[in-house]
Short mmCIF file of N, CA and C in Angstrom, two decimals:
data_model
loop_
_atom_site.label_atom_id
_atom_site.label_comp_id
_atom_site.label_asym_id
_atom_site.label_seq_id
_atom_site.Cartn_x
_atom_site.Cartn_y
_atom_site.Cartn_z
N UNK A 1010 65.26 42.44 -12.94
CA UNK A 1010 66.03 41.30 -12.37
C UNK A 1010 65.04 40.23 -11.96
N UNK A 1011 65.31 38.96 -12.26
CA UNK A 1011 64.47 37.86 -11.92
C UNK A 1011 65.29 36.62 -11.57
N UNK A 1012 64.70 35.85 -10.66
CA UNK A 1012 65.36 34.59 -10.25
C UNK A 1012 65.06 33.46 -11.32
N UNK A 1013 66.21 32.82 -11.74
CA UNK A 1013 66.02 31.69 -12.65
C UNK A 1013 66.78 30.54 -12.09
N UNK A 1014 66.74 30.25 -10.85
CA UNK A 1014 67.48 29.27 -10.17
C UNK A 1014 66.97 27.85 -10.31
N UNK A 1015 67.66 26.90 -10.15
CA UNK A 1015 67.29 25.44 -10.09
C UNK A 1015 66.36 25.08 -11.35
N UNK A 1016 65.26 24.45 -11.11
CA UNK A 1016 64.44 24.02 -12.27
C UNK A 1016 63.97 25.09 -13.16
N UNK A 1017 64.03 26.43 -12.76
CA UNK A 1017 63.57 27.48 -13.57
C UNK A 1017 64.57 27.82 -14.70
N UNK A 1018 65.77 27.36 -14.59
CA UNK A 1018 66.86 27.77 -15.59
C UNK A 1018 66.45 27.40 -16.96
N UNK A 1019 66.21 26.02 -17.17
CA UNK A 1019 65.97 25.63 -18.42
C UNK A 1019 64.83 26.26 -19.19
N UNK A 1020 63.56 26.45 -18.55
CA UNK A 1020 62.53 27.16 -19.39
C UNK A 1020 62.84 28.64 -19.52
N UNK A 1021 63.59 29.20 -18.68
CA UNK A 1021 63.96 30.59 -18.84
C UNK A 1021 64.96 30.71 -20.08
N UNK A 1022 65.97 29.91 -20.04
CA UNK A 1022 66.92 29.88 -21.26
C UNK A 1022 66.22 29.64 -22.56
N UNK A 1023 65.37 28.57 -22.47
CA UNK A 1023 64.62 28.17 -23.72
C UNK A 1023 63.77 29.30 -24.18
N UNK A 1024 63.03 30.00 -23.29
CA UNK A 1024 62.24 31.20 -23.64
C UNK A 1024 63.03 32.34 -24.32
N UNK A 1025 64.26 32.62 -23.64
CA UNK A 1025 65.08 33.60 -24.19
C UNK A 1025 65.56 33.35 -25.76
N UNK A 1026 66.06 31.97 -25.78
CA UNK A 1026 66.55 31.70 -27.11
C UNK A 1026 65.46 31.64 -28.15
N UNK A 1027 64.30 31.15 -27.75
CA UNK A 1027 63.16 31.17 -28.68
C UNK A 1027 62.73 32.55 -29.23
N UNK A 1028 62.89 33.51 -28.24
CA UNK A 1028 62.46 34.85 -28.67
C UNK A 1028 63.59 35.70 -29.24
N UNK A 1029 64.76 35.24 -29.31
CA UNK A 1029 65.82 36.01 -29.86
C UNK A 1029 65.55 36.56 -31.44
N UNK A 1030 65.90 37.70 -31.50
CA UNK A 1030 65.65 38.33 -32.81
C UNK A 1030 67.01 38.54 -33.60
N UNK A 1031 68.06 38.94 -32.70
CA UNK A 1031 69.32 39.40 -33.39
C UNK A 1031 70.49 38.41 -33.04
N UNK A 1032 70.61 38.21 -31.71
CA UNK A 1032 71.95 37.48 -31.31
C UNK A 1032 71.68 36.65 -30.04
N UNK A 1033 72.39 35.51 -30.07
CA UNK A 1033 72.51 34.81 -28.85
C UNK A 1033 73.99 34.41 -28.64
N UNK A 1034 74.57 34.80 -27.46
CA UNK A 1034 75.85 34.50 -27.06
C UNK A 1034 75.76 33.65 -25.88
N UNK A 1035 76.54 32.44 -25.97
CA UNK A 1035 76.67 31.59 -24.84
C UNK A 1035 78.12 31.42 -24.50
N UNK A 1036 78.39 31.56 -23.38
CA UNK A 1036 79.78 31.38 -22.80
C UNK A 1036 79.50 30.33 -21.56
N UNK A 1037 80.28 29.13 -21.77
CA UNK A 1037 79.95 28.06 -20.94
C UNK A 1037 81.25 27.23 -20.65
N UNK A 1038 81.24 26.92 -19.34
CA UNK A 1038 82.31 26.06 -18.87
C UNK A 1038 82.16 24.59 -19.52
N UNK A 1039 80.95 24.11 -19.30
CA UNK A 1039 80.64 22.73 -19.74
C UNK A 1039 79.35 22.69 -20.39
N UNK A 1040 79.37 21.98 -21.61
CA UNK A 1040 78.19 21.60 -22.37
C UNK A 1040 78.34 20.20 -22.75
N UNK A 1041 77.52 19.32 -21.96
CA UNK A 1041 77.59 17.88 -22.07
C UNK A 1041 76.25 17.31 -22.78
N UNK A 1042 76.32 17.09 -24.04
CA UNK A 1042 75.17 16.66 -24.73
C UNK A 1042 75.07 15.10 -24.58
N UNK A 1043 73.96 14.56 -25.10
CA UNK A 1043 73.60 13.20 -25.00
C UNK A 1043 73.13 12.70 -26.33
N UNK A 1044 73.04 11.34 -26.48
CA UNK A 1044 72.49 10.79 -27.69
C UNK A 1044 70.96 10.84 -27.58
N UNK A 1045 70.43 11.05 -26.49
CA UNK A 1045 68.85 11.11 -26.20
C UNK A 1045 68.31 12.53 -26.57
N UNK A 1046 67.57 12.55 -27.66
CA UNK A 1046 67.05 13.90 -28.09
C UNK A 1046 66.27 14.52 -26.98
N UNK A 1047 65.69 13.79 -26.08
CA UNK A 1047 64.91 14.38 -24.94
C UNK A 1047 65.73 14.91 -23.81
N UNK A 1048 67.02 14.61 -23.91
CA UNK A 1048 67.96 15.18 -22.77
C UNK A 1048 67.94 16.71 -22.79
N UNK A 1049 67.93 17.31 -21.66
CA UNK A 1049 67.65 18.84 -21.53
C UNK A 1049 68.71 19.62 -22.31
N UNK A 1050 69.99 19.12 -22.23
CA UNK A 1050 71.06 19.90 -22.88
C UNK A 1050 70.75 19.85 -24.47
N UNK A 1051 70.31 18.68 -24.98
CA UNK A 1051 70.08 18.62 -26.39
C UNK A 1051 68.96 19.42 -26.72
N UNK A 1052 67.88 19.69 -25.94
CA UNK A 1052 66.89 20.52 -26.24
C UNK A 1052 67.33 21.95 -26.24
N UNK A 1053 68.30 22.41 -25.34
CA UNK A 1053 68.84 23.80 -25.33
C UNK A 1053 69.56 23.90 -26.67
N UNK A 1054 70.42 22.93 -26.95
CA UNK A 1054 71.30 23.00 -28.23
C UNK A 1054 70.36 23.06 -29.50
N UNK A 1055 69.19 22.35 -29.45
CA UNK A 1055 68.27 22.40 -30.58
C UNK A 1055 67.69 23.78 -30.67
N UNK A 1056 67.40 24.37 -29.60
CA UNK A 1056 66.97 25.78 -29.70
C UNK A 1056 67.90 26.74 -30.19
N UNK A 1057 69.25 26.58 -29.97
CA UNK A 1057 70.24 27.38 -30.44
C UNK A 1057 70.34 27.21 -31.91
N UNK A 1058 70.16 25.86 -32.41
CA UNK A 1058 70.10 25.59 -33.82
C UNK A 1058 68.95 26.18 -34.53
N UNK A 1059 67.80 26.16 -33.92
CA UNK A 1059 66.69 26.85 -34.48
C UNK A 1059 66.76 28.30 -34.71
N UNK A 1060 67.46 28.90 -33.61
CA UNK A 1060 67.75 30.35 -33.71
C UNK A 1060 68.65 30.72 -34.83
N UNK A 1061 69.67 29.96 -35.01
CA UNK A 1061 70.69 30.18 -36.20
C UNK A 1061 69.84 29.96 -37.52
N UNK A 1062 68.96 29.03 -37.56
CA UNK A 1062 68.28 28.83 -38.80
C UNK A 1062 67.31 29.93 -39.19
N UNK A 1063 66.82 30.65 -38.07
CA UNK A 1063 65.99 31.85 -38.31
C UNK A 1063 66.84 33.03 -38.56
N UNK A 1064 68.21 32.93 -38.66
CA UNK A 1064 68.95 34.10 -38.98
C UNK A 1064 69.53 34.68 -37.85
N UNK A 1065 69.37 34.33 -36.63
CA UNK A 1065 69.98 34.82 -35.36
C UNK A 1065 71.39 34.50 -35.32
N UNK A 1066 72.22 35.60 -35.16
CA UNK A 1066 73.72 35.24 -34.93
C UNK A 1066 73.96 34.54 -33.55
N UNK A 1067 74.46 33.40 -33.63
CA UNK A 1067 74.80 32.74 -32.54
C UNK A 1067 76.32 32.38 -32.33
N UNK A 1068 76.85 32.85 -31.15
CA UNK A 1068 78.16 32.69 -30.82
C UNK A 1068 78.32 31.81 -29.63
N UNK A 1069 79.08 30.83 -29.50
CA UNK A 1069 79.33 29.96 -28.50
C UNK A 1069 80.81 29.82 -28.01
N UNK A 1070 81.08 30.34 -26.86
CA UNK A 1070 82.37 30.28 -26.30
C UNK A 1070 82.44 29.11 -25.28
N UNK A 1071 83.50 28.28 -25.52
CA UNK A 1071 83.51 27.02 -24.69
C UNK A 1071 84.86 26.80 -23.99
N UNK A 1072 84.78 26.38 -22.77
CA UNK A 1072 86.06 25.99 -22.07
C UNK A 1072 86.62 24.77 -22.76
N UNK A 1073 87.85 24.66 -22.90
CA UNK A 1073 88.56 23.46 -23.41
C UNK A 1073 89.57 22.86 -22.55
N UNK A 1074 89.74 23.43 -21.28
CA UNK A 1074 90.58 22.96 -20.37
C UNK A 1074 90.00 22.18 -19.21
N UNK A 1075 90.17 20.87 -19.37
CA UNK A 1075 89.67 19.88 -18.46
C UNK A 1075 90.86 18.98 -18.06
N UNK A 1076 90.71 18.30 -16.92
CA UNK A 1076 91.78 17.45 -16.53
C UNK A 1076 91.96 16.37 -17.59
N UNK A 1077 93.04 16.19 -18.16
CA UNK A 1077 93.35 15.17 -19.20
C UNK A 1077 92.85 15.58 -20.54
N UNK A 1078 92.47 16.78 -20.83
CA UNK A 1078 91.99 17.00 -22.05
C UNK A 1078 93.01 17.84 -22.90
N UNK A 1079 94.12 18.03 -22.49
CA UNK A 1079 95.11 18.93 -23.28
C UNK A 1079 95.46 18.13 -24.55
N UNK A 1080 95.33 18.90 -25.64
CA UNK A 1080 95.52 18.24 -26.98
C UNK A 1080 94.28 17.71 -27.62
N UNK A 1081 93.12 17.60 -26.90
CA UNK A 1081 91.99 17.00 -27.35
C UNK A 1081 90.78 18.09 -27.54
N UNK A 1082 91.23 19.32 -27.90
CA UNK A 1082 90.17 20.38 -28.09
C UNK A 1082 89.21 19.98 -29.09
N UNK A 1083 89.77 19.23 -30.12
CA UNK A 1083 88.83 18.84 -31.34
C UNK A 1083 87.53 18.06 -30.75
N UNK A 1084 87.79 17.19 -29.79
CA UNK A 1084 86.78 16.26 -29.16
C UNK A 1084 85.68 17.16 -28.52
N UNK A 1085 86.02 18.29 -27.90
CA UNK A 1085 85.21 19.17 -27.26
C UNK A 1085 84.41 20.02 -28.18
N UNK A 1086 85.04 20.38 -29.19
CA UNK A 1086 84.41 21.39 -30.19
C UNK A 1086 83.80 20.72 -31.34
N UNK A 1087 83.95 19.42 -31.54
CA UNK A 1087 83.37 18.79 -32.68
C UNK A 1087 82.32 17.72 -32.27
N UNK A 1088 81.53 18.02 -31.45
CA UNK A 1088 80.38 17.05 -31.06
C UNK A 1088 79.38 17.15 -32.13
N UNK A 1089 78.51 16.21 -32.30
CA UNK A 1089 77.50 16.31 -33.31
C UNK A 1089 76.55 17.60 -33.30
N UNK A 1090 76.21 17.97 -32.14
CA UNK A 1090 75.28 19.14 -32.04
C UNK A 1090 76.09 20.34 -32.36
N UNK A 1091 77.30 20.51 -32.03
CA UNK A 1091 78.24 21.72 -32.40
C UNK A 1091 78.45 21.87 -33.83
N UNK A 1092 78.58 20.60 -34.42
CA UNK A 1092 78.86 20.53 -35.88
C UNK A 1092 77.61 21.07 -36.42
N UNK A 1093 76.45 20.54 -36.07
CA UNK A 1093 75.15 21.01 -36.83
C UNK A 1093 75.10 22.69 -36.68
N UNK A 1094 75.45 23.18 -35.48
CA UNK A 1094 75.46 24.63 -35.24
C UNK A 1094 76.27 25.25 -36.15
N UNK A 1095 77.57 24.84 -36.33
CA UNK A 1095 78.53 25.39 -37.18
C UNK A 1095 77.97 25.41 -38.68
N UNK A 1096 77.35 24.32 -39.11
CA UNK A 1096 76.88 24.18 -40.40
C UNK A 1096 75.77 25.13 -40.70
N UNK A 1097 75.05 25.63 -39.64
CA UNK A 1097 74.11 26.70 -39.81
C UNK A 1097 74.64 28.10 -39.57
N UNK A 1098 75.96 28.19 -39.52
CA UNK A 1098 76.71 29.50 -39.39
C UNK A 1098 76.93 30.01 -38.10
N UNK A 1099 76.72 29.19 -36.99
CA UNK A 1099 77.14 29.61 -35.58
C UNK A 1099 78.57 29.56 -35.43
N UNK A 1100 79.02 30.50 -34.61
CA UNK A 1100 80.57 30.58 -34.40
C UNK A 1100 80.68 29.74 -33.10
N UNK A 1101 81.46 28.75 -33.14
CA UNK A 1101 81.89 28.00 -31.88
C UNK A 1101 83.39 28.22 -31.68
N UNK A 1102 83.72 28.73 -30.56
CA UNK A 1102 85.11 29.27 -30.31
C UNK A 1102 85.49 28.63 -29.02
N UNK A 1103 86.60 27.85 -29.04
CA UNK A 1103 87.21 27.29 -27.94
C UNK A 1103 88.14 28.11 -27.32
N UNK A 1104 88.06 28.38 -26.03
CA UNK A 1104 89.02 29.29 -25.25
C UNK A 1104 90.45 28.45 -25.16
N UNK A 1105 91.43 29.20 -25.31
CA UNK A 1105 92.78 28.48 -25.24
C UNK A 1105 92.88 27.58 -24.06
N UNK A 1106 93.48 26.42 -24.23
CA UNK A 1106 93.69 25.44 -23.25
C UNK A 1106 94.68 26.01 -22.19
N UNK A 1107 95.18 27.06 -22.30
CA UNK A 1107 96.17 27.74 -21.34
C UNK A 1107 95.35 28.50 -20.28
N UNK A 1108 94.04 28.60 -20.44
CA UNK A 1108 93.19 29.42 -19.53
C UNK A 1108 91.96 28.51 -19.40
N UNK A 1109 91.28 28.66 -18.26
CA UNK A 1109 89.94 28.04 -18.02
C UNK A 1109 88.78 28.98 -17.99
N UNK A 1110 87.93 28.79 -18.84
CA UNK A 1110 86.68 29.52 -19.07
C UNK A 1110 85.82 28.92 -18.04
N UNK A 1111 85.32 29.71 -17.10
CA UNK A 1111 84.37 29.10 -16.03
C UNK A 1111 82.97 29.76 -16.12
N UNK A 1112 82.61 30.52 -17.21
CA UNK A 1112 81.34 31.22 -17.36
C UNK A 1112 80.12 30.22 -17.35
N UNK A 1113 79.06 30.71 -16.96
CA UNK A 1113 77.73 30.16 -17.27
C UNK A 1113 76.78 31.24 -17.62
N UNK A 1114 76.92 31.72 -18.85
CA UNK A 1114 76.52 33.00 -19.25
C UNK A 1114 75.74 32.80 -20.54
N UNK A 1115 74.48 33.37 -20.66
CA UNK A 1115 73.66 33.50 -21.94
C UNK A 1115 73.23 34.92 -22.15
N UNK A 1116 73.64 35.54 -23.21
CA UNK A 1116 73.19 36.91 -23.61
C UNK A 1116 72.42 36.86 -24.78
N UNK A 1117 71.24 37.46 -24.70
CA UNK A 1117 70.29 37.55 -25.85
C UNK A 1117 69.89 38.92 -26.27
N UNK A 1118 70.15 39.09 -27.62
CA UNK A 1118 69.78 40.36 -28.20
C UNK A 1118 70.47 41.51 -27.56
N UNK A 1119 71.70 41.21 -26.99
CA UNK A 1119 72.39 42.29 -26.23
C UNK A 1119 71.55 43.08 -25.27
N UNK A 1120 70.52 42.33 -24.77
CA UNK A 1120 69.57 43.02 -23.83
C UNK A 1120 69.39 42.12 -22.60
N UNK A 1121 69.13 40.80 -22.67
CA UNK A 1121 68.98 39.88 -21.67
C UNK A 1121 70.22 39.10 -21.28
N UNK A 1122 70.51 38.95 -19.97
CA UNK A 1122 71.61 38.22 -19.53
C UNK A 1122 71.20 37.22 -18.42
N UNK A 1123 71.41 36.11 -18.66
CA UNK A 1123 71.13 34.92 -17.72
C UNK A 1123 72.47 34.43 -17.30
N UNK A 1124 72.72 34.61 -15.99
CA UNK A 1124 74.12 34.25 -15.48
C UNK A 1124 74.00 33.59 -14.16
N UNK A 1125 74.80 32.73 -13.81
CA UNK A 1125 74.69 31.98 -12.57
C UNK A 1125 75.70 30.81 -12.49
N UNK A 1126 75.21 29.74 -11.96
CA UNK A 1126 76.20 28.58 -11.74
C UNK A 1126 75.82 27.33 -12.53
N UNK A 1127 74.82 27.48 -13.43
CA UNK A 1127 74.38 26.25 -14.20
C UNK A 1127 75.12 26.08 -15.48
N UNK A 1128 75.90 24.90 -15.44
CA UNK A 1128 76.42 24.36 -16.68
C UNK A 1128 75.30 23.74 -17.49
N UNK A 1129 75.56 23.48 -18.73
CA UNK A 1129 74.69 22.74 -19.68
C UNK A 1129 75.05 21.25 -19.45
N UNK A 1130 74.62 20.61 -18.34
CA UNK A 1130 74.79 19.16 -18.06
C UNK A 1130 73.53 18.80 -17.37
N UNK A 1131 73.28 17.37 -17.45
CA UNK A 1131 72.11 16.75 -16.68
C UNK A 1131 72.30 17.04 -15.36
N UNK A 1132 73.55 17.01 -14.69
CA UNK A 1132 73.72 17.18 -13.36
C UNK A 1132 73.10 18.50 -12.87
N UNK A 1133 73.52 19.61 -13.54
CA UNK A 1133 73.19 21.07 -13.28
C UNK A 1133 71.72 21.28 -13.46
N UNK A 1134 71.26 20.65 -14.52
CA UNK A 1134 69.69 20.88 -14.98
C UNK A 1134 68.85 20.02 -14.19
N UNK A 1135 69.15 18.91 -13.73
CA UNK A 1135 68.24 17.99 -13.07
C UNK A 1135 68.55 17.62 -11.49
N UNK A 1136 69.86 17.68 -11.15
CA UNK A 1136 70.23 17.10 -9.90
C UNK A 1136 70.69 18.23 -8.86
N UNK A 1137 71.52 19.10 -9.35
CA UNK A 1137 72.27 20.11 -8.40
C UNK A 1137 71.16 21.35 -8.10
N UNK A 1138 71.52 21.91 -6.97
CA UNK A 1138 70.81 23.18 -6.72
C UNK A 1138 71.71 24.25 -7.29
N UNK A 1139 71.17 25.00 -8.23
CA UNK A 1139 72.03 26.05 -8.91
C UNK A 1139 71.24 27.35 -8.78
N UNK A 1140 72.08 28.43 -8.72
CA UNK A 1140 71.62 29.76 -8.57
C UNK A 1140 71.88 30.54 -9.82
N UNK A 1141 70.77 31.28 -10.37
CA UNK A 1141 70.85 32.01 -11.64
C UNK A 1141 69.93 33.22 -11.53
N UNK A 1142 70.47 34.32 -12.27
CA UNK A 1142 69.70 35.54 -12.28
C UNK A 1142 69.49 35.87 -13.69
N UNK A 1143 68.37 36.40 -13.91
CA UNK A 1143 68.09 37.05 -15.35
C UNK A 1143 68.06 38.54 -15.14
#
């Protein structure tokens, strides 16, 4: 057990994804990418893409239920980064709009679990105080 709270989340997640040998499973309430490649979420998504390119099985479960989003699941699941991941064989699964997925969970090689309150957003990674455990 290790603390991966606040600013420690991003390097912990990147380290886990970069060392993945077999699988990476991400279950996330919110993934908010940016056009800026230096954006922390884009760096995390790029690491997932690199894992998929190495032959690691990547599965991503995403919440699709947000206020005003009913009927717009495609906008949530068809972002540029998610399209690139799908093109590399990653599975991107939107949870039914009838339910709200509120996870913030990363599982690597069925061995390491990073869980807590951090969404993949600039607010969570740079502004908020978030709690996470590895």
